[in-house]
């Protein structure tokens, strides 16, 4: 019984950790660096290696972030389903929320 209770408390802790992670712009940045920077220029005027990898054919993430037609809901839908030529990135809902939080920070 005692161990059962302990496990329950632990689970609750993990659940709380998940919630606080739900929209974490820092986590979004590392997802973007890992999964999006190969194609999308991640920040305008930043002369780092990511800019070299991005191409003009793909909209920059900051132009997407500043586009008033690209609301968080629109982005969530875009990132939830495959859009060739963009690969299906298989992001979880919380990863998508992190990426959106990062894009919103970028738009400021
Ligand atoms: C393999 C290259 C590639 C990768 C990796 C990639 N994208 Fe894309 N992305 C594209 C291309 C190409 C387009 C343009 C598609 C089109 O307009 O039909 C695009 C379009 C988009 C758009 C829509 C832009 C608009 O305004 O229409 C969003 C948002 C986007 N990408 C976000 C992301 C995010 C976030 C990631 C990382 C999680 C990512 N992409 C990873 C190639 C990629």
PDB file of C-alpha atoms in Angstrom, residues 23-87:
ATOM      1  CA  UNK A  23       4.813  25.784 -23.845  1.00  0.00           C
ATOM      2  CA  UNK A  24       8.498  26.282 -23.261  1.00  0.00           C
ATOM      3  CA  UNK A  25      10.144  28.589 -25.787  1.00  0.00           C
ATOM      4  CA  UNK A  26      13.637  27.375 -24.821  1.00  0.00           C
ATOM      5  CA  UNK A  27      12.639  23.783 -25.561  1.00  0.00           C
ATOM      6  CA  UNK A  28      11.071  25.066 -28.785  1.00  0.00           C
ATOM      7  CA  UNK A  29      14.363  26.633 -29.766  1.00  0.00           C
ATOM      8  CA  UNK A  30      16.251  23.362 -29.411  1.00  0.00           C
ATOM      9  CA  UNK A  31      13.577  21.514 -31.410  1.00  0.00           C
ATOM     10  CA  UNK A  32      13.849  24.163 -34.111  1.00  0.00           C
ATOM     11  CA  UNK A  33      17.652  23.988 -34.083  1.00  0.00           C
ATOM     12  CA  UNK A  34      17.547  20.232 -34.419  1.00  0.00           C
ATOM     13  CA  UNK A  35      14.612  19.691 -36.783  1.00  0.00           C
ATOM     14  CA  UNK A  36      13.855  22.868 -38.691  1.00  0.00           C
ATOM     15  CA  UNK A  37      17.159  24.703 -39.173  1.00  0.00           C
ATOM     16  CA  UNK A  38      18.245  22.326 -41.921  1.00  0.00           C
ATOM     17  CA  UNK A  39      15.694  23.978 -44.215  1.00  0.00           C
ATOM     18  CA  UNK A  40      14.382  27.132 -42.517  1.00  0.00           C
ATOM     19  CA  UNK A  41      16.573  30.099 -41.684  1.00  0.00           C
ATOM     20  CA  UNK A  42      15.792  30.434 -38.013  1.00  0.00           C
ATOM     21  CA  UNK A  43      16.679  34.068 -37.292  1.00  0.00           C
ATOM     22  CA  UNK A  44      17.113  37.050 -39.620  1.00  0.00           C
ATOM     23  CA  UNK A  45      20.576  38.568 -39.741  1.00  0.00           C
ATOM     24  CA  UNK A  46      22.150  36.034 -37.459  1.00  0.00           C
ATOM     25  CA  UNK A  47      25.413  35.163 -39.135  1.00  0.00           C
ATOM     26  CA  UNK A  48      25.748  31.709 -37.691  1.00  0.00           C
ATOM     27  CA  UNK A  49      25.877  28.337 -39.363  1.00  0.00           C
ATOM     28  CA  UNK A  50      22.086  28.024 -39.404  1.00  0.00           C
ATOM     29  CA  UNK A  51      21.790  30.893 -41.849  1.00  0.00           C
ATOM     30  CA  UNK A  52      24.147  29.163 -44.233  1.00  0.00           C
ATOM     31  CA  UNK A  53      22.075  26.032 -44.152  1.00  0.00           C
ATOM     32  CA  UNK A  54      18.747  27.791 -44.769  1.00  0.00           C
ATOM     33  CA  UNK A  55      17.708  28.581 -48.326  1.00  0.00           C
ATOM     34  CA  UNK A  56      15.595  31.305 -49.932  1.00  0.00           C
ATOM     35  CA  UNK A  57      13.097  28.745 -51.236  1.00  0.00           C
ATOM     36  CA  UNK A  58      11.865  28.069 -47.726  1.00  0.00           C
ATOM     37  CA  UNK A  59      10.195  30.879 -45.755  1.00  0.00           C
ATOM     38  CA  UNK A  60      12.341  32.017 -42.824  1.00  0.00           C
ATOM     39  CA  UNK A  61      10.915  31.155 -39.442  1.00  0.00           C
ATOM     40  CA  UNK A  62      10.930  34.793 -38.365  1.00  0.00           C
ATOM     41  CA  UNK A  63       8.903  35.785 -41.439  1.00  0.00           C
ATOM     42  CA  UNK A  64       6.450  33.013 -40.533  1.00  0.00           C
ATOM     43  CA  UNK A  65       6.452  34.182 -36.924  1.00  0.00           C
ATOM     44  CA  UNK A  66       5.632  37.775 -37.949  1.00  0.00           C
ATOM     45  CA  UNK A  67       2.956  36.802 -40.462  1.00  0.00           C
ATOM     46  CA  UNK A  68      -0.384  37.781 -38.918  1.00  0.00           C
ATOM     47  CA  UNK A  69      -2.082  35.026 -40.921  1.00  0.00           C
ATOM     48  CA  UNK A  70       0.016  32.394 -39.194  1.00  0.00           C
ATOM     49  CA  UNK A  71      -1.782  32.214 -35.872  1.00  0.00           C
ATOM     50  CA  UNK A  72      -0.806  29.661 -33.219  1.00  0.00           C
ATOM     51  CA  UNK A  73      -3.820  27.591 -34.315  1.00  0.00           C
ATOM     52  CA  UNK A  74      -2.759  27.709 -37.946  1.00  0.00           C
ATOM     53  CA  UNK A  75       0.781  26.690 -36.991  1.00  0.00           C
ATOM     54  CA  UNK A  76      -0.502  23.909 -34.761  1.00  0.00           C
ATOM     55  CA  UNK A  77      -2.479  22.483 -37.674  1.00  0.00           C
ATOM     56  CA  UNK A  78       0.380  22.875 -40.103  1.00  0.00           C
ATOM     57  CA  UNK A  79       2.797  21.085 -37.781  1.00  0.00           C
ATOM     58  CA  UNK A  80       0.312  18.362 -36.872  1.00  0.00           C
ATOM     59  CA  UNK A  81       0.046  16.960 -40.372  1.00  0.00           C
ATOM     60  CA  UNK A  82       2.568  16.242 -43.118  1.00  0.00           C
ATOM     61  CA  UNK A  83       3.094  18.965 -45.745  1.00  0.00           C
ATOM     62  CA  UNK A  84       5.330  17.868 -48.569  1.00  0.00           C
ATOM     63  CA  UNK A  85       8.008  18.947 -49.358  1.00  0.00           C
ATOM     64  CA  UNK A  86       8.316  19.420 -45.632  1.00  0.00           C
ATOM     65  CA  UNK A  87       8.946  16.041 -44.009  1.00  0.00           C
TER      66      UNK A  87
END
